[in-house]
Amino acid sequence: MRFSGREWWFIILLGTIYAFNFIDRMIIAVVGEPIRQEFGLSDFQLGIMGGAAFALFYGGIGIPIARLAERISRVGIIAAATALWSAMTMLSGAAMGYAQLLLARMGVGIGEAGFTPPVVSLIADRFEPEKRATVFSMIAVGVSVGGAIGALGGGWIAQEHGWRMAFLVMGAPGLLLALLLWLTIREPERRNAGDRAPPFAQVIRTVWHSRAFLSFTIGSGMVALVGFGLNIFLIPLLIRRFDFAVGEAALTFALAFSLATASGGVVGGMLADRFASHCHRRYGLLPIISTSLALPLYLAAIYQDDWRLLAGLIFAATFCLYAFLPTIMTVTQRLVEPRMRATAAAIHAFGQTCFGLGIGSAFLGFMSDWLAQVNYGRAYVRECLVAGDTAISAACSTAAGTGLQQALLLLGLFLLLAIYCYWRAARSIAGEIAAMEETAE
């Protein structure tokens, strides 16, 4: 599959911006444990700050931004959004308390909401259908690269200079990237699009009556629920259960999680373009296979008492989990009319993010706190969730680590629902794509 020089620049620049999108999104996971200890937070509060506060604004604002993307320059929207989330990440480093940090994370969510829907719409207008899954999976490598950079760089900075400096350093490059995007990428002509974008109610009716779209969105949300749970709480798990320093936990995270998401997404995108572009039912069958493999690997990983086995199994499970998420995002574009693409992508992202990062992170944090209290006793909150530099007892650390491990095990069961949803999508996807192509003709 060949690309021109301009197409490669588009992929590389958008992939780099996606990397910093994810760095600024997940840096809270790297520095979450030092923040929790400094402010005396529970896992539920950490889950709200790292997930729900971000996700509700990310998902809710994403739809009106996507409506704008149907009408005005998508390149301009992405550039402005990149500048906003980068500035709010830098402000996170100046927060003096939980409430201020929560507000800054909401601002990051608002900014990042303006990235994915316009990008997916741009890809649909710049590339042929048989290239789209590969292109988006290559851009989505930025997620994994960002995860690795955020984990390694953010972990080292936090360990040597404090968590506040990690926010400042990781947020600043996005301002330059926003300017570079605005100056070098042109807005493409919209393919097969009418003069006006359809009303929002019409988009809602279209996706609501698409069984494949709804099934893919819910299934991807369940996968994201597990994936984002690992993203936010894998480093705290390594610190609590294996007594890792922040830098050591970040390095393990980068190798076991971020590298797996990168390789899984690229391989999955290529497999989808190779084996599913002419047999559309496989767009549902391939995620069924990969998620079915991921479930036992994930459960085995979290159960391990040896961190080496945990890291190896997490890599394999994450590779399978993330193999087809980029593909599903591009496939849903084929289920709607051209002027609906950005809005449909925002609706899909809303469902995926609210399930995965919003509800999932808060649920995981709540279950972790509850199970930690079950393991420790009723005095857990009073004796273990202490703000400042007060040393935490070994009993508190053990209870927190065991509670988080048990909560992550329970979280894995949501993958059963993902498998069922992908099965439903596989039954209808071929017919729905054929019907949409006939309408376009």
Coordinates of C-alpha atoms in Angstrom, one line a residue:
M1 CA 0.0 0.0 0.0
R2 CA 1.7 3.2 -1.2
F3 CA 1.2 6.8 0.0
S4 CA 2.4 10.1 -1.5
G5 CA 4.8 12.5 0.4
R6 CA 1.9 14.7 1.4
E7 CA -0.1 11.7 2.6
W8 CA 2.9 10.6 4.7
W9 CA 3.2 14.1 6.2
F10 CA -0.5 14.1 7.0
I11 CA -0.1 10.7 8.8
I12 CA 3.1 11.6 10.6
L13 CA 1.9 15.1 11.8
L14 CA -1.6 13.8 12.9
G15 CA 0.1 10.8 14.6
T16 CA 2.4 13.1 16.5
I17 CA -0.5 15.3 17.6
Y18 CA -2.4 12.2 18.6
A19 CA 0.7 11.2 20.7
F20 CA 0.5 14.4 22.7
N21 CA -3.2 14.1 22.8
F22 CA -2.7 10.8 24.7
I23 CA 0.3 12.1 26.7
D24 CA -1.8 14.9 28.1
R25 CA -4.7 12.5 28.7
M26 CA -2.8 9.8 30.4
I27 CA -0.1 11.7 32.3
I28 CA -2.6 11.7 35.2
A29 CA -2.1 7.9 35.4
V30 CA 1.7 8.3 35.7
V31 CA 1.6 10.9 38.5
G32 CA -1.7 9.7 40.0
E33 CA -0.2 7.9 42.9
P34 CA 2.0 10.8 44.0
I35 CA -1.0 13.1 43.7
R36 CA -3.2 10.7 45.7
Q37 CA -0.6 10.6 48.5
E38 CA -0.1 14.4 48.6
F39 CA -3.8 15.2 48.6
G40 CA -4.9 12.1 50.6
L41 CA -7.3 10.9 47.8
S42 CA -9.2 7.7 47.5
D43 CA -9.1 5.5 44.4
F44 CA -12.6 6.7 43.6
Q45 CA -11.5 10.3 43.6
L46 CA -8.5 9.3 41.4
G47 CA -10.8 7.6 39.0
I48 CA -13.1 10.7 38.8
M49 CA -10.1 13.0 38.2
G50 CA -8.3 10.7 35.8
G51 CA -11.4 9.5 34.0
A52 CA -15.0 10.7 34.6
A53 CA -14.1 14.5 34.8
F54 CA -12.3 14.2 31.5
A55 CA -14.7 11.8 29.8
L56 CA -17.9 13.6 30.5
F57 CA -16.6 16.8 28.9
Y58 CA -14.7 15.0 26.2
G59 CA -17.8 13.0 25.2
G60 CA -20.4 15.8 25.7
I61 CA -18.5 18.6 23.9
G62 CA -17.4 16.3 21.1
I63 CA -20.8 16.1 19.5
P64 CA -21.4 19.9 19.0
I65 CA -17.7 20.2 17.9
A66 CA -18.4 17.5 15.4
R67 CA -21.4 19.4 14.1
L68 CA -19.1 22.3 13.5
A69 CA -16.8 20.0 11.6
E70 CA -19.5 19.2 9.2
R71 CA -19.7 22.9 8.3
I72 CA -16.3 24.6 8.8
S73 CA -12.6 23.8 8.5
R74 CA -11.7 20.6 10.3
V75 CA -8.1 21.5 10.2
G76 CA -8.8 24.7 12.1
I77 CA -10.9 22.9 14.7
I78 CA -8.0 20.4 15.3
A79 CA -5.4 23.1 15.6
A80 CA -7.5 25.1 18.1
A81 CA -8.4 22.0 20.1
T82 CA -4.7 21.0 20.3
A83 CA -3.7 24.4 21.7
L84 CA -6.5 24.3 24.3
W85 CA -5.8 20.9 25.7
S86 CA -2.0 21.6 25.8
A87 CA -2.6 24.9 27.8
M88 CA -4.9 23.1 30.2
T89 CA -2.4 20.4 30.8
M90 CA 0.2 23.0 31.7
L91 CA -2.3 24.6 34.1
S92 CA -2.8 21.2 35.8
G93 CA 0.8 21.6 37.1
A94 CA -0.2 24.8 38.9
A95 CA -3.2 23.2 40.8
M96 CA -3.0 23.7 44.6
G97 CA -5.8 21.2 45.5
Y98 CA -8.1 18.5 44.2
A99 CA -10.8 20.9 43.0
Q100 CA -8.4 23.0 40.9
L101 CA -6.9 19.9 39.4
L102 CA -10.3 18.5 38.6
L103 CA -11.3 21.7 36.8
A104 CA -8.0 21.6 34.7
R105 CA -8.7 18.0 33.7
M106 CA -12.2 19.0 32.6
G107 CA -10.5 21.7 30.4
V108 CA -8.2 19.0 28.9
G109 CA -11.3 16.9 28.1
I110 CA -13.0 19.9 26.3
G111 CA -9.9 20.4 24.2
E112 CA -9.3 16.8 23.3
A113 CA -13.0 16.5 22.2
G114 CA -12.1 18.4 19.1
F115 CA -9.6 15.9 17.8
T116 CA -10.9 12.5 16.8
P117 CA -14.2 13.3 15.0
P118 CA -12.6 15.8 12.6
V119 CA -9.6 13.6 12.0
V120 CA -11.8 10.6 11.1
S121 CA -13.8 12.8 8.8
L122 CA -10.6 14.1 7.1
I123 CA -9.4 10.6 6.5
A124 CA -12.6 9.7 4.8
D125 CA -12.2 12.6 2.4
R126 CA -8.5 12.2 1.7
F127 CA -8.2 8.4 1.3
E128 CA -10.0 5.6 -0.5
P129 CA -12.1 3.2 1.6
E130 CA -9.6 0.3 1.3
K131 CA -6.8 2.5 2.9
R132 CA -8.7 4.1 5.7
A133 CA -8.3 1.4 8.4
T134 CA -4.6 1.3 7.8
V135 CA -4.3 5.1 7.8
F136 CA -6.2 5.6 11.0
S137 CA -4.4 2.7 12.7
M138 CA -1.0 4.3 11.7
I139 CA -2.2 7.7 13.1
A140 CA -3.5 5.8 16.2
V141 CA 0.0 4.5 16.8
G142 CA 0.4 8.0 18.3
V143 CA -1.7 6.8 21.2
S144 CA 0.8 4.1 22.0
V145 CA 3.8 6.4 21.3
G146 CA 2.2 9.0 23.5
G147 CA 1.6 6.4 26.2
A148 CA 5.3 5.4 26.1
I149 CA 6.6 9.0 26.1
G150 CA 4.2 10.0 28.8
A151 CA 5.1 7.0 31.0
L152 CA 8.9 7.2 30.5
G153 CA 9.3 10.9 30.3
G154 CA 6.5 11.8 32.8
G155 CA 7.6 9.1 35.2
W156 CA 11.3 10.3 35.2
I157 CA 10.3 14.0 35.5
A158 CA 7.9 13.2 38.3
Q159 CA 10.5 11.2 40.2
E160 CA 13.3 13.7 39.8
H161 CA 11.4 17.1 39.7
G162 CA 7.9 16.4 41.0
W163 CA 4.5 15.8 39.4
R164 CA 3.8 19.4 38.7
M165 CA 6.8 19.8 36.4
A166 CA 5.7 16.7 34.5
F167 CA 2.4 18.4 33.6
L168 CA 4.3 21.6 32.4
V169 CA 6.8 19.8 30.3
M170 CA 4.4 17.4 28.6
G171 CA 1.8 20.1 27.8
A172 CA 4.1 22.6 26.1
P173 CA 4.9 20.9 22.8
G174 CA 1.2 20.8 21.7
L175 CA 1.2 24.5 21.3
L176 CA 3.9 24.3 18.6
L177 CA 2.2 21.3 16.9
A178 CA -1.1 23.2 16.7
L179 CA 0.7 26.0 14.8
L180 CA 2.5 23.5 12.5
L181 CA -0.8 21.8 11.6
W182 CA -2.5 25.1 10.8
L183 CA 0.3 26.2 8.5
T184 CA 1.0 22.9 6.6
I185 CA -2.3 20.9 6.2
R186 CA -5.0 22.0 3.8
E187 CA -8.7 21.3 4.2
P188 CA -9.7 18.7 1.6
E189 CA -12.9 18.8 -0.5
R190 CA -15.7 16.8 1.0
R191 CA -16.4 13.7 -1.1
N192 CA -20.0 13.0 -2.3
A193 CA -21.3 15.6 0.2
G194 CA -24.3 17.9 -0.3
D195 CA -24.2 21.6 0.3
R196 CA -25.6 21.3 3.8
A197 CA -25.0 19.0 6.8
P198 CA -28.1 16.9 7.8
P199 CA -29.9 18.0 11.0
F200 CA -28.6 16.4 14.2
A201 CA -31.9 14.6 14.7
Q202 CA -31.4 12.9 11.4
V203 CA -27.9 11.7 12.3
I204 CA -29.3 10.3 15.6
R205 CA -32.1 8.4 13.7
T206 CA -29.6 7.0 11.3
V207 CA -27.2 5.6 13.9
W208 CA -30.0 4.5 16.2
H209 CA -31.4 2.3 13.4
S210 CA -28.0 0.9 12.6
R211 CA -27.6 -2.3 14.6
A212 CA -24.0 -2.5 13.6
F213 CA -23.2 1.0 14.7
L214 CA -24.8 0.6 18.1
S215 CA -23.3 -2.8 18.6
F216 CA -19.8 -1.6 17.7
T217 CA -20.1 1.4 19.9
I218 CA -21.2 -0.5 23.0
G219 CA -18.7 -3.3 22.3
S220 CA -15.9 -0.9 21.9
G221 CA -17.0 0.9 25.1
M222 CA -16.7 -2.4 27.0
V223 CA -13.2 -2.9 25.6
A224 CA -12.3 0.7 26.5
L225 CA -13.6 0.2 30.0
V226 CA -11.0 -2.5 30.6
G227 CA -8.3 -0.7 28.5
F228 CA -8.7 2.6 30.3
G229 CA -8.9 0.9 33.6
L230 CA -5.4 -0.6 33.0
N231 CA -4.3 2.8 31.6
I232 CA -5.2 4.6 34.8
F233 CA -4.5 2.0 37.4
L234 CA -1.7 -0.2 36.1
I235 CA 1.1 2.1 37.5
P236 CA -0.6 2.4 40.9
L237 CA -1.0 -1.5 40.9
L238 CA 2.8 -1.9 40.3
I239 CA 3.7 0.6 43.0
R240 CA 1.4 -0.9 45.6
R241 CA 1.8 -4.6 44.9
F242 CA 5.4 -4.8 43.9
D243 CA 6.9 -1.7 45.6
F244 CA 8.0 -0.1 42.4
A245 CA 9.3 3.5 42.3
V246 CA 7.3 5.8 39.9
G247 CA 10.0 5.6 37.2
E248 CA 10.2 1.8 37.4
A249 CA 6.5 1.4 37.2
A250 CA 6.3 3.9 34.2
L251 CA 9.0 1.9 32.3
T252 CA 7.1 -1.3 32.8
F253 CA 3.9 0.4 31.8
A254 CA 5.5 1.7 28.6
L255 CA 6.8 -1.8 27.6
A256 CA 3.8 -3.8 28.7
F257 CA 0.9 -1.5 27.7
S258 CA 2.0 1.3 25.3
L259 CA 4.1 -0.9 23.0
A260 CA 1.2 -3.4 22.9
T261 CA -1.4 -0.8 21.9
A262 CA 0.9 0.4 19.1
S263 CA 1.7 -2.9 17.6
G264 CA -1.8 -4.3 18.1
G265 CA -3.5 -1.3 16.4
V266 CA -1.2 -1.4 13.3
V267 CA -1.4 -5.1 12.9
G268 CA -5.2 -5.1 13.4
G269 CA -5.7 -2.3 10.8
M270 CA -3.6 -4.1 8.2
L271 CA -5.4 -7.4 8.9
A272 CA -8.8 -5.6 8.5
D273 CA -7.9 -4.0 5.2
R274 CA -6.4 -7.4 4.0
F275 CA -9.2 -9.8 5.1
A276 CA -12.3 -7.7 5.7
S277 CA -12.4 -5.1 2.9
H278 CA -14.1 -7.5 0.5
C279 CA -16.0 -9.6 3.2
H280 CA -17.5 -7.0 5.5
R281 CA -18.8 -9.5 8.0
R282 CA -15.2 -10.0 9.1
Y283 CA -15.2 -6.5 10.5
G284 CA -17.2 -8.0 13.3
L285 CA -15.6 -11.5 13.4
L286 CA -12.0 -10.3 13.8
P287 CA -12.8 -8.3 17.0
I288 CA -14.6 -11.3 18.4
I289 CA -11.5 -13.5 17.9
S290 CA -9.1 -10.9 19.4
T291 CA -11.3 -10.1 22.4
S292 CA -11.9 -13.8 23.1
L293 CA -8.2 -14.2 23.3
A294 CA -7.7 -11.1 25.4
L295 CA -10.1 -12.1 28.2
P296 CA -8.2 -15.1 29.6
L297 CA -4.8 -13.4 29.1
Y298 CA -6.0 -10.3 31.0
L299 CA -7.4 -12.3 33.9
A300 CA -4.2 -14.4 34.2
A301 CA -2.1 -11.2 34.1
I302 CA -3.9 -9.5 37.0
Y303 CA -3.8 -12.6 39.1
Q304 CA 0.0 -12.9 38.9
D305 CA 2.2 -12.4 41.9
D306 CA 5.3 -12.2 39.7
W307 CA 5.6 -8.8 38.0
R308 CA 7.5 -10.3 35.0
L309 CA 4.6 -12.7 34.2
L310 CA 2.1 -9.9 34.8
A311 CA 3.9 -7.6 32.3
G312 CA 4.2 -10.3 29.7
L313 CA 0.6 -11.3 29.9
I314 CA -0.6 -7.7 30.0
F315 CA 1.3 -7.1 26.7
A316 CA -0.4 -10.0 25.0
A317 CA -3.9 -9.1 26.4
T318 CA -3.5 -5.4 25.4
F319 CA -2.3 -6.3 21.9
C320 CA -5.5 -8.3 21.4
L321 CA -7.7 -5.7 23.0
Y322 CA -6.5 -2.8 20.9
A323 CA -6.0 -4.7 17.6
F324 CA -9.3 -3.6 16.0
L325 CA -10.4 -0.4 17.9
P326 CA -9.0 1.9 15.2
T327 CA -10.6 -0.3 12.5
I328 CA -14.0 -0.1 14.1
M329 CA -13.8 3.7 14.2
T330 CA -13.2 3.8 10.5
V331 CA -15.8 1.2 9.6
T332 CA -18.6 3.1 11.4
Q333 CA -17.9 5.9 8.8
R334 CA -19.2 3.6 6.1
L335 CA -22.6 3.3 7.9
V336 CA -23.6 7.0 7.5
E337 CA -23.7 9.7 4.7
P338 CA -20.6 11.8 4.1
R339 CA -21.9 14.9 5.9
M340 CA -22.7 12.8 8.9
R341 CA -19.2 11.4 9.4
A342 CA -17.7 13.7 12.0
T343 CA -20.9 13.6 14.0
A344 CA -21.1 9.8 13.8
A345 CA -17.5 9.6 14.9
A346 CA -18.3 11.9 17.9
I347 CA -21.3 9.7 18.9
H348 CA -19.1 6.6 18.7
A349 CA -16.4 8.3 20.7
F350 CA -19.0 9.5 23.2
G351 CA -20.2 6.0 23.8
Q352 CA -16.8 4.5 24.0
T353 CA -15.4 7.3 26.2
C354 CA -18.3 7.5 28.6
F355 CA -18.4 3.7 29.1
G356 CA -14.7 3.3 29.2
L357 CA -13.1 6.3 30.8
G358 CA -16.1 7.8 32.5
I359 CA -18.2 5.1 34.1
G360 CA -15.4 2.5 34.0
S361 CA -12.7 4.6 35.9
A362 CA -15.2 5.7 38.6
F363 CA -16.6 2.2 39.0
L364 CA -13.1 0.7 39.2
G365 CA -12.0 3.3 41.8
F366 CA -15.1 2.7 43.9
M367 CA -14.6 -1.1 43.8
S368 CA -10.9 -0.8 44.6
D369 CA -11.7 1.4 47.7
W370 CA -14.5 -0.9 48.9
L371 CA -12.4 -4.1 48.5
A372 CA -9.4 -2.4 50.1
Q373 CA -11.6 -1.6 53.1
V374 CA -12.9 -5.2 53.2
N375 CA -9.3 -6.4 53.3
Y376 CA -8.1 -3.8 55.9
G377 CA -11.1 -3.1 58.1
R378 CA -13.5 -0.1 58.8
A379 CA -10.6 2.2 59.7
Y380 CA -9.1 2.1 56.2
V381 CA -10.2 5.6 55.2
R382 CA -9.2 7.2 58.6
E383 CA -5.8 5.4 58.8
C384 CA -4.7 4.9 55.2
L385 CA -6.1 7.9 53.2
V386 CA -3.9 10.5 54.8
A387 CA -2.8 13.7 53.1
G388 CA 0.8 15.0 53.1
D389 CA 4.0 13.3 53.7
T390 CA 2.8 10.9 56.4
A391 CA 4.2 7.4 55.9
I392 CA 1.6 4.8 54.9
S393 CA 1.8 1.5 56.9
A394 CA 2.6 -1.8 55.2
A395 CA -0.9 -3.0 56.1
C396 CA -2.5 0.0 54.3
S397 CA -0.3 -0.6 51.2
T398 CA -1.2 -4.3 51.1
A399 CA -4.9 -3.6 51.4
A400 CA -4.8 -1.0 48.7
G401 CA -2.9 -3.2 46.4
T402 CA -5.1 -6.3 47.0
G403 CA -8.3 -4.2 46.6
L404 CA -7.1 -2.8 43.3
Q405 CA -6.1 -6.2 42.0
Q406 CA -9.5 -7.7 42.9
A407 CA -11.3 -4.8 41.3
L408 CA -9.3 -5.2 38.0
L409 CA -10.2 -8.9 37.9
L410 CA -13.9 -8.0 38.2
L411 CA -13.5 -5.4 35.4
G412 CA -12.3 -8.0 33.0
L413 CA -15.8 -9.7 32.9
F414 CA -17.1 -6.8 30.9
L415 CA -15.2 -8.3 27.9
L416 CA -17.9 -10.9 27.7
L417 CA -20.4 -8.2 26.8
A418 CA -18.0 -6.8 24.2
I419 CA -17.8 -10.2 22.5
Y420 CA -21.6 -10.4 22.4
C421 CA -21.9 -6.9 20.9
Y422 CA -19.3 -7.7 18.2
W423 CA -21.2 -10.9 17.3
R424 CA -24.4 -8.8 16.8
A425 CA -22.4 -6.3 14.6
A426 CA -21.0 -9.1 12.5
R427 CA -24.5 -10.3 11.6
S428 CA -25.6 -7.0 10.1
I429 CA -22.5 -5.1 9.0
A430 CA -22.2 -6.5 5.5
G431 CA -25.9 -5.7 4.6
E432 CA -25.7 -2.2 6.1
I433 CA -22.5 -1.2 4.2
A434 CA -24.0 -2.6 0.9
A435 CA -27.2 -0.6 1.5
M436 CA -25.3 2.6 2.2
E437 CA -23.2 2.2 -1.0
E438 CA -26.3 1.7 -3.0
T439 CA -27.8 4.9 -1.6
A440 CA -24.6 6.8 -2.4
E441 CA -24.7 5.7 -6.0

